[in-house]
Coordinates of C-alpha atoms (C1' of nucleotides) and ligand atoms in Angstrom, one line a residue:
Chain A
M131 CA 0.3 -0.1 0.0
S132 CA 1.3 3.3 -0.7
P133 CA 1.7 6.1 2.0
A134 CA -0.4 8.4 -0.3
T135 CA -3.7 6.0 -0.3
R136 CA -2.9 5.6 3.7
C137 CA -3.1 9.3 3.9
K138 CA -6.2 9.6 1.7
A139 CA -8.0 7.0 3.9
E140 CA -7.1 8.6 7.2
T141 CA -8.6 11.8 5.6
L142 CA -11.7 10.1 4.5
L143 CA -12.4 9.0 7.9
T144 CA -11.3 12.2 9.6
E145 CA -14.1 13.9 7.4
A146 CA -16.5 11.5 8.1
A147 CA -15.9 11.8 12.0
L148 CA -14.9 8.1 12.5
R149 CA -12.1 7.0 14.4
R150 CA -9.2 6.3 12.5
T151 CA -8.5 2.8 13.5
P152 CA -6.2 0.2 12.0
P153 CA -9.0 -2.1 10.7
R154 CA -10.9 1.0 9.3
I155 CA -7.7 2.2 7.8
A156 CA -6.7 -1.1 6.3
V157 CA -10.0 -2.0 4.8
L158 CA -10.5 1.5 3.5
Q159 CA -7.1 1.3 1.8
V160 CA -7.9 -2.0 -0.2
L161 CA -11.2 -0.6 -1.4
L162 CA -9.3 2.7 -2.5
N163 CA -6.6 0.5 -4.4
A164 CA -9.2 -1.9 -6.1
R165 CA -10.2 -1.7 -9.6
E166 CA -13.4 -3.8 -8.9
P167 CA -16.0 -4.3 -6.2
L168 CA -14.6 -6.6 -3.5
N169 CA -16.6 -8.7 -1.2
Q170 CA -15.7 -9.1 2.6
D171 CA -13.6 -12.5 1.9
Q172 CA -11.6 -10.6 -1.0
I173 CA -10.9 -7.7 1.3
T174 CA -9.9 -10.3 4.2
A175 CA -7.8 -12.0 1.8
R176 CA -5.6 -8.7 0.3
L177 CA -5.1 -7.8 3.8
D178 CA -3.5 -11.4 4.5
R179 CA -1.9 -11.4 8.1
D180 CA -3.3 -7.9 8.8
A181 CA -6.8 -8.7 8.4
P182 CA -9.0 -8.1 11.2
N183 CA -11.8 -10.1 12.6
K184 CA -14.6 -11.0 10.1
V185 CA -16.9 -9.3 12.1
T186 CA -15.0 -6.2 12.5
V187 CA -14.7 -6.1 8.6
Y188 CA -18.5 -6.4 8.5
R189 CA -19.1 -3.4 10.9
T190 CA -16.2 -1.2 9.3
L191 CA -18.1 -1.5 5.8
Q192 CA -21.5 -1.0 7.6
A193 CA -19.9 2.3 9.4
L194 CA -18.2 3.3 5.5
C195 CA -21.1 2.5 3.8
A196 CA -23.4 4.7 6.3
A197 CA -20.6 7.8 6.1
G198 CA -21.2 7.3 2.4
I199 CA -17.4 6.7 1.9
V200 CA -18.3 3.1 0.4
H201 CA -20.8 1.9 -1.7
R202 CA -22.6 -1.5 -1.7
A203 CA -22.2 -1.8 -5.4
F204 CA -24.2 -5.0 -6.3
V205 CA -25.1 -8.3 -4.6
Q206 CA -24.1 -11.6 -6.5
K207 CA -25.1 -15.1 -5.0
R208 CA -26.2 -13.7 -1.7
T209 CA -22.8 -11.7 -1.2
W210 CA -22.4 -7.9 -1.5
Y211 CA -19.9 -6.5 -3.1
F212 CA -18.3 -3.2 -1.9
E213 CA -16.5 -0.2 -3.6
S214 CA -15.1 3.3 -2.4
A215 CA -17.7 6.1 -3.7
E216 CA -14.9 8.2 -5.0
R217 CA -16.0 7.4 -8.6
C218 CA -19.4 8.5 -8.3
T219 CA -21.1 11.5 -8.2
E220 CA -24.1 12.6 -5.6
H221 CA -26.7 11.9 -8.1
Q222 CA -25.4 9.2 -10.1
C223 CA -23.2 6.1 -9.4
H224 CA -21.0 4.7 -12.2
P225 CA -22.8 1.6 -14.0
H226 CA -21.7 -1.6 -13.5
F227 CA -21.6 -4.6 -16.4
T228 CA -22.2 -8.2 -15.6
C229 CA -21.5 -10.5 -18.6
T230 CA -24.3 -13.3 -19.0
G231 CA -21.4 -15.3 -20.5
C232 CA -18.6 -15.4 -18.0
G233 CA -20.8 -13.9 -14.8
R234 CA -18.0 -11.3 -14.6
T235 CA -19.1 -7.9 -13.0
S236 CA -17.0 -5.0 -14.1
C237 CA -17.1 -1.3 -13.5
L238 CA -17.8 1.2 -16.2
A239 CA -16.4 3.8 -14.5
E240 CA -16.1 6.6 -17.4
M241 CA -19.2 5.8 -19.1
R242 CA -21.2 8.7 -19.7
L243 CA -25.0 8.0 -18.8
P244 CA -28.1 10.0 -19.6
A245 CA -29.5 12.3 -16.7
V246 CA -32.6 10.8 -15.3
A247 CA -35.4 13.3 -14.0
R248 CA -35.0 14.7 -10.8
S249 CA -38.4 14.2 -9.7
Y250 CA -41.5 12.2 -11.3
K251 CA -45.0 11.7 -9.8
G252 CA -44.2 13.4 -6.7
Y253 CA -41.2 11.2 -6.0
T254 CA -38.0 13.2 -5.4
I255 CA -35.1 11.3 -7.1
Q256 CA -31.9 11.8 -5.5
R257 CA -29.7 9.3 -6.8
Q258 CA -29.5 6.8 -9.6
R259 CA -28.1 3.4 -9.9
V260 CA -27.6 1.6 -13.2
Q261 CA -26.8 -2.2 -13.7
L262 CA -25.8 -3.2 -17.2
E263 CA -26.5 -6.8 -18.7
G264 CA -24.7 -8.3 -21.8
L265 CA -21.3 -9.8 -23.3
C266 CA -17.9 -8.7 -22.4
P267 CA -15.3 -8.2 -25.1
K268 CA -13.7 -11.6 -24.4
C269 CA -17.2 -13.4 -24.1
R270 CA -18.3 -11.6 -27.6
E271 CA -15.2 -12.9 -29.6
C272 CA -15.9 -16.8 -28.3
K273 CA -19.5 -16.4 -29.4
Chain B
M1451 CA -57.9 -14.8 -9.1
S1452 CA -59.6 -14.2 -12.1
P1453 CA -60.0 -16.8 -14.5
A1454 CA -58.2 -14.3 -17.3
T1455 CA -55.2 -14.3 -15.1
R1456 CA -55.2 -18.0 -14.7
C1457 CA -55.5 -18.2 -18.2
K1458 CA -52.7 -15.7 -19.1
A1459 CA -50.5 -17.7 -16.6
E1460 CA -51.0 -21.1 -18.3
T1461 CA -50.4 -19.6 -21.9
L1462 CA -46.9 -17.9 -20.3
L1463 CA -46.1 -21.4 -18.8
T1464 CA -46.8 -23.3 -22.2
E1465 CA -45.0 -20.5 -24.3
A1466 CA -42.0 -21.0 -21.9
A1467 CA -42.5 -25.0 -22.7
L1468 CA -42.5 -25.3 -18.8
R1469 CA -45.0 -27.9 -17.5
R1470 CA -48.6 -26.1 -16.1
T1471 CA -48.4 -27.8 -12.8
P1472 CA -50.8 -26.4 -9.9
P1473 CA -47.8 -24.6 -8.2
R1474 CA -46.5 -22.9 -11.0
I1475 CA -50.0 -21.7 -12.1
A1476 CA -50.4 -20.5 -8.5
V1477 CA -47.2 -18.5 -8.2
L1478 CA -47.3 -17.0 -11.5
Q1479 CA -50.8 -15.9 -10.9
V1480 CA -49.9 -14.0 -7.6
L1481 CA -47.0 -12.3 -9.8
L1482 CA -49.2 -11.4 -12.1
N1483 CA -51.8 -9.6 -9.9
A1484 CA -49.0 -8.1 -7.8
R1485 CA -48.4 -4.2 -8.1
E1486 CA -45.1 -4.3 -6.4
P1487 CA -42.1 -7.1 -6.3
L1488 CA -43.1 -9.9 -3.8
N1489 CA -40.3 -12.0 -1.9
Q1490 CA -40.9 -15.5 -1.2
D1491 CA -43.0 -15.3 2.1
Q1492 CA -45.3 -12.9 0.4
I1493 CA -46.0 -15.0 -2.5
T1494 CA -46.7 -17.8 0.0
A1495 CA -48.9 -15.8 2.3
R1496 CA -51.1 -14.7 -0.5
L1497 CA -51.8 -18.1 -1.7
D1498 CA -52.8 -19.3 2.0
R1499 CA -54.2 -22.8 2.1
D1500 CA -53.2 -23.3 -1.5
A1501 CA -49.5 -22.8 -0.9
P1502 CA -47.1 -25.6 -2.1
N1503 CA -43.9 -26.1 -0.1
K1504 CA -41.4 -23.6 0.3
V1505 CA -38.8 -25.4 -1.6
T1506 CA -41.2 -25.7 -4.8
V1507 CA -42.1 -22.1 -4.5
Y1508 CA -38.3 -21.4 -4.6
R1509 CA -37.7 -23.9 -7.5
T1510 CA -40.6 -22.3 -9.4
L1511 CA -39.2 -18.9 -9.0
Q1512 CA -36.0 -20.4 -10.4
A1513 CA -37.5 -22.0 -13.1
L1514 CA -39.7 -18.7 -14.2
C1515 CA -36.5 -16.6 -14.1
A1516 CA -34.8 -18.8 -16.3
A1517 CA -37.6 -18.7 -18.5
G1518 CA -37.5 -15.1 -18.3
I1519 CA -41.1 -14.6 -17.5
V1520 CA -40.0 -13.5 -13.9
H1521 CA -37.5 -11.1 -13.0
R1522 CA -35.6 -10.6 -9.8
A1523 CA -36.3 -7.0 -9.2
F1524 CA -34.1 -6.2 -6.0
V1525 CA -32.8 -7.4 -3.2
Q1526 CA -33.8 -6.1 0.4
K1527 CA -32.6 -7.3 3.5
R1528 CA -31.0 -10.5 1.9
T1529 CA -34.1 -11.5 0.4
W1530 CA -35.0 -11.5 -3.2
Y1531 CA -38.3 -9.6 -4.9
F1532 CA -40.0 -11.1 -7.7
E1533 CA -42.4 -9.6 -10.3
S1534 CA -43.6 -10.5 -13.5
A1535 CA -41.5 -9.3 -16.4
E1536 CA -44.8 -8.2 -18.4
R1537 CA -44.0 -4.3 -17.7
C1538 CA -40.2 -4.8 -18.8
T1539 CA -38.8 -4.4 -22.5
E1540 CA -36.1 -6.7 -24.0
H1541 CA -33.6 -3.8 -23.4
Q1542 CA -35.0 -2.0 -20.1
C1543 CA -36.7 -3.2 -17.1
H1544 CA -38.7 -0.7 -15.7
P1545 CA -37.3 1.6 -12.8
H1546 CA -37.7 0.6 -9.1
F1547 CA -37.2 3.6 -6.5
T1548 CA -36.7 2.9 -2.8
C1549 CA -37.4 5.8 -0.4
T1550 CA -34.6 6.6 2.1
G1551 CA -37.0 7.7 4.5
C1552 CA -39.5 4.9 4.9
G1553 CA -37.7 2.2 3.1
R1554 CA -40.2 1.2 0.8
T1555 CA -39.5 0.3 -2.5
S1556 CA -41.9 0.7 -5.5
C1557 CA -42.2 0.3 -9.3
L1558 CA -42.2 3.3 -11.4
A1559 CA -43.6 1.0 -14.5
E1560 CA -44.7 3.9 -16.7
M1561 CA -41.6 6.5 -16.1
R1562 CA -39.6 6.9 -19.2
L1563 CA -35.9 6.2 -19.3
P1564 CA -33.3 7.5 -21.6
A1565 CA -31.8 4.9 -23.7
V1566 CA -28.4 3.7 -22.7
A1567 CA -25.8 3.2 -25.7
R1568 CA -26.0 -0.5 -27.1
S1569 CA -22.2 -0.9 -26.8
Y1570 CA -19.3 0.6 -25.2
K1571 CA -15.7 0.0 -25.3
G1572 CA -16.2 -3.6 -26.4
Y1573 CA -18.9 -4.5 -24.3
T1574 CA -22.3 -5.4 -25.7
I1575 CA -25.0 -3.9 -23.8
Q1576 CA -28.3 -6.1 -23.9
R1577 CA -30.1 -5.2 -21.0
Q1578 CA -30.3 -2.2 -18.5
R1579 CA -31.6 -2.2 -15.3
V1580 CA -32.2 1.2 -12.9
Q1581 CA -32.3 1.5 -9.5
L1582 CA -33.4 5.2 -8.1
E1583 CA -33.4 6.4 -4.2
G1584 CA -34.8 9.4 -3.1
L1585 CA -38.2 10.5 -1.3
C1586 CA -41.7 9.3 -1.9
P1587 CA -44.5 11.3 -2.1
K1588 CA -45.4 10.6 1.6
C1589 CA -42.0 11.0 3.1
R1590 CA -41.6 14.3 1.2
E1591 CA -44.3 15.9 2.7
C1592 CA -43.4 14.8 6.2
K1593 CA -40.0 16.3 5.9
Chain C
dA943 C1' -58.7 -45.0 -21.3
dC944 C1' -53.9 -46.8 -19.9
dA945 C1' -49.4 -47.0 -19.6
dC946 C1' -44.3 -44.9 -19.4
dT947 C1' -40.8 -41.6 -18.7
dA948 C1' -39.0 -37.2 -17.7
dA949 C1' -39.9 -33.5 -15.0
dA950 C1' -42.1 -31.5 -10.6
dT951 C1' -42.9 -32.1 -5.7
dG952 C1' -42.4 -32.3 -0.3
dC953 C1' -39.6 -33.2 3.2
dA954 C1' -35.8 -33.3 6.1
dA955 C1' -31.4 -31.5 6.7
dC956 C1' -27.7 -28.4 5.5
dT957 C1' -25.0 -23.9 4.2
dG958 C1' -22.9 -20.0 4.9
dA959 C1' -23.1 -14.7 4.7
dG960 C1' -24.7 -11.8 7.9
dT961 C1' -25.8 -10.4 12.6
dT962 C1' -26.2 -9.9 17.8
dG963 C1' -24.4 -9.9 22.8
dC964 C1' -20.8 -9.2 25.7
dA965 C1' -16.5 -8.5 27.8
dA966 C1' -11.9 -6.5 26.7
dG967 C1' -9.2 -3.3 24.5
dA968 C1' -7.9 1.5 21.9
dA969 C1' -8.9 6.1 20.3
dG970 C1' -9.3 10.9 21.5
dA971 C1' -11.0 14.4 24.7
dA972 C1' -9.9 16.9 28.8
Chain D
dT489 C1' -2.2 10.8 32.5
dT490 C1' -7.2 10.1 33.2
dC491 C1' -11.5 9.2 31.7
dT492 C1' -15.3 8.3 28.7
dT493 C1' -17.0 6.6 24.5
dC494 C1' -16.3 3.7 20.7
dT495 C1' -14.4 -0.3 18.7
dT496 C1' -12.8 -5.1 18.3
dG497 C1' -12.8 -10.2 18.9
dC498 C1' -14.9 -14.1 20.3
dA499 C1' -18.6 -17.2 20.4
dA500 C1' -23.0 -18.0 19.1
dC501 C1' -26.9 -17.6 16.4
dT502 C1' -30.3 -16.5 12.4
dC503 C1' -32.6 -17.6 8.4
dA504 C1' -33.0 -17.2 3.1
dG505 C1' -31.5 -20.0 0.3
dT506 C1' -29.9 -24.7 -1.2
dT507 C1' -29.4 -29.7 -1.7
dG508 C1' -30.5 -34.9 -1.8
dC509 C1' -33.4 -38.2 -2.5
dA510 C1' -37.8 -40.8 -2.5
dT511 C1' -42.5 -40.1 -4.0
dT512 C1' -45.9 -38.0 -7.3
dT513 C1' -47.4 -36.2 -11.4
dA514 C1' -47.9 -34.0 -16.3
dG515 C1' -47.4 -34.7 -20.8
dT516 C1' -46.9 -38.2 -24.5
dG517 C1' -47.5 -41.9 -26.9
dT518 C1' -50.0 -46.4 -27.3
Ligands
ZN1491 ZN1 -17.8 -12.4 -20.1
ZN1492 ZN1 -18.0 0.1 -9.5
ZN1493 ZN1 -41.2 6.9 1.9
ZN1494 ZN1 -41.1 -3.3 -10.8

DNA sequence: ACACTAAATGCAACTGAGTTGCAAGAAGAA
DNA sequence: TTCTTCTTGCAACTCAGTTGCATTTAGTGT
C-alpha cells in the first residue's frame, strides 16, 4: 500500500468523523486500491496477515457505507460487493456491467450516462444506480 | 384470482415450454396480479391454504426467472423480490424506486427512461436495469 | 382409457453470509 | 495521564437460500 493511499484513507475517515483505527484504515485502503468491487472475503484475503476479525470487517463496511465513503455496488450469489464511492457523483453512481457469458461484473467508471429526471409523480429522485447486462469483450469473441 | 389471469399464466407457461403444474400456475398468478415485487414469503402468504412447499416456490421462481417470465427485481435485507416481466422491454426493465425515508420500494412502471448506448468499449449491452433512490410522495410531505 | 418416462414436488437436513451480545481493548478529549 | 466513549474479537445465533432423495404427477404416445 502506498503512503498516499493511507493518507487518503485517514483523511476520509477524519472528514466523516470516524475514528482512525487500524482495521478501518486497512479496509479502506484496500477499497481505494481496488479496480473492481470486492466482497468481504476478498477484502480479508488482500489484507492477509493484517486482516481483522470478520465481524470487524463487517462492521467497518457498515460504518463506511453509512458515512457514504463506500457503496454497496451489487449483490451476487447472496454476497455484497463493496467499492469506494470516489468514482460516483452525488446523483449518479457509475454503472456496473455483468456478463451473461462468464458472469463477471466490471465497473464502467468512465461511461457517460444520460441523466434521469429529478422528480416524477411526486417522487424526489436523489440518486440513480444503473446495472447493465450483456457480453463482455472476451465472451463476445468466443461467441 | 380471475379466470383471465389463470389463462394468462397457463399461456405463459406453455410458451416457455414449462409444465403447467398447480404450484407454477398459482405462483405466476400471484405475480401477475401484484402491483409491487414480492418476496417468497409474501407470495406464500397470498396463496394461503393453496401454498405449495417453500422449496417448490423457490424452484418455481428459479424456473420462471430462467424462462424470462419473471424477474428478480431487487434484493432487500438479504431477500429477493420477484415480479412479472410483462412491464419490462427486452432492453430495459422498468425502474424501481427506494425511499430513503420509509425504506419502501415501488415500481415506476410508466416512467420513461433515456436509452443507454448499445455498446461501449467492446462491451455489448443487452439490458439495462435502473434503481432510483430518494423520497417518496408521503415522506416528502413529512420532511 | 392406459402405460410410460421425464420432470416436478415435498420433506428433512444442510449451508454460510450476515448478525448480535458482551467483555476486553483502544482512540481521542480533557 | 485519566476518563469516557467507541471499537474490537470471540462465540454463538439467524434464516433465506440450497441440496439430495424418495414420491408423485404432467404430458406423451400407445
Ligand atoms: Zn464475459
Ligand atoms: Zn464500480
Ligand atoms: Zn417514503
Ligand atoms: Zn417493478
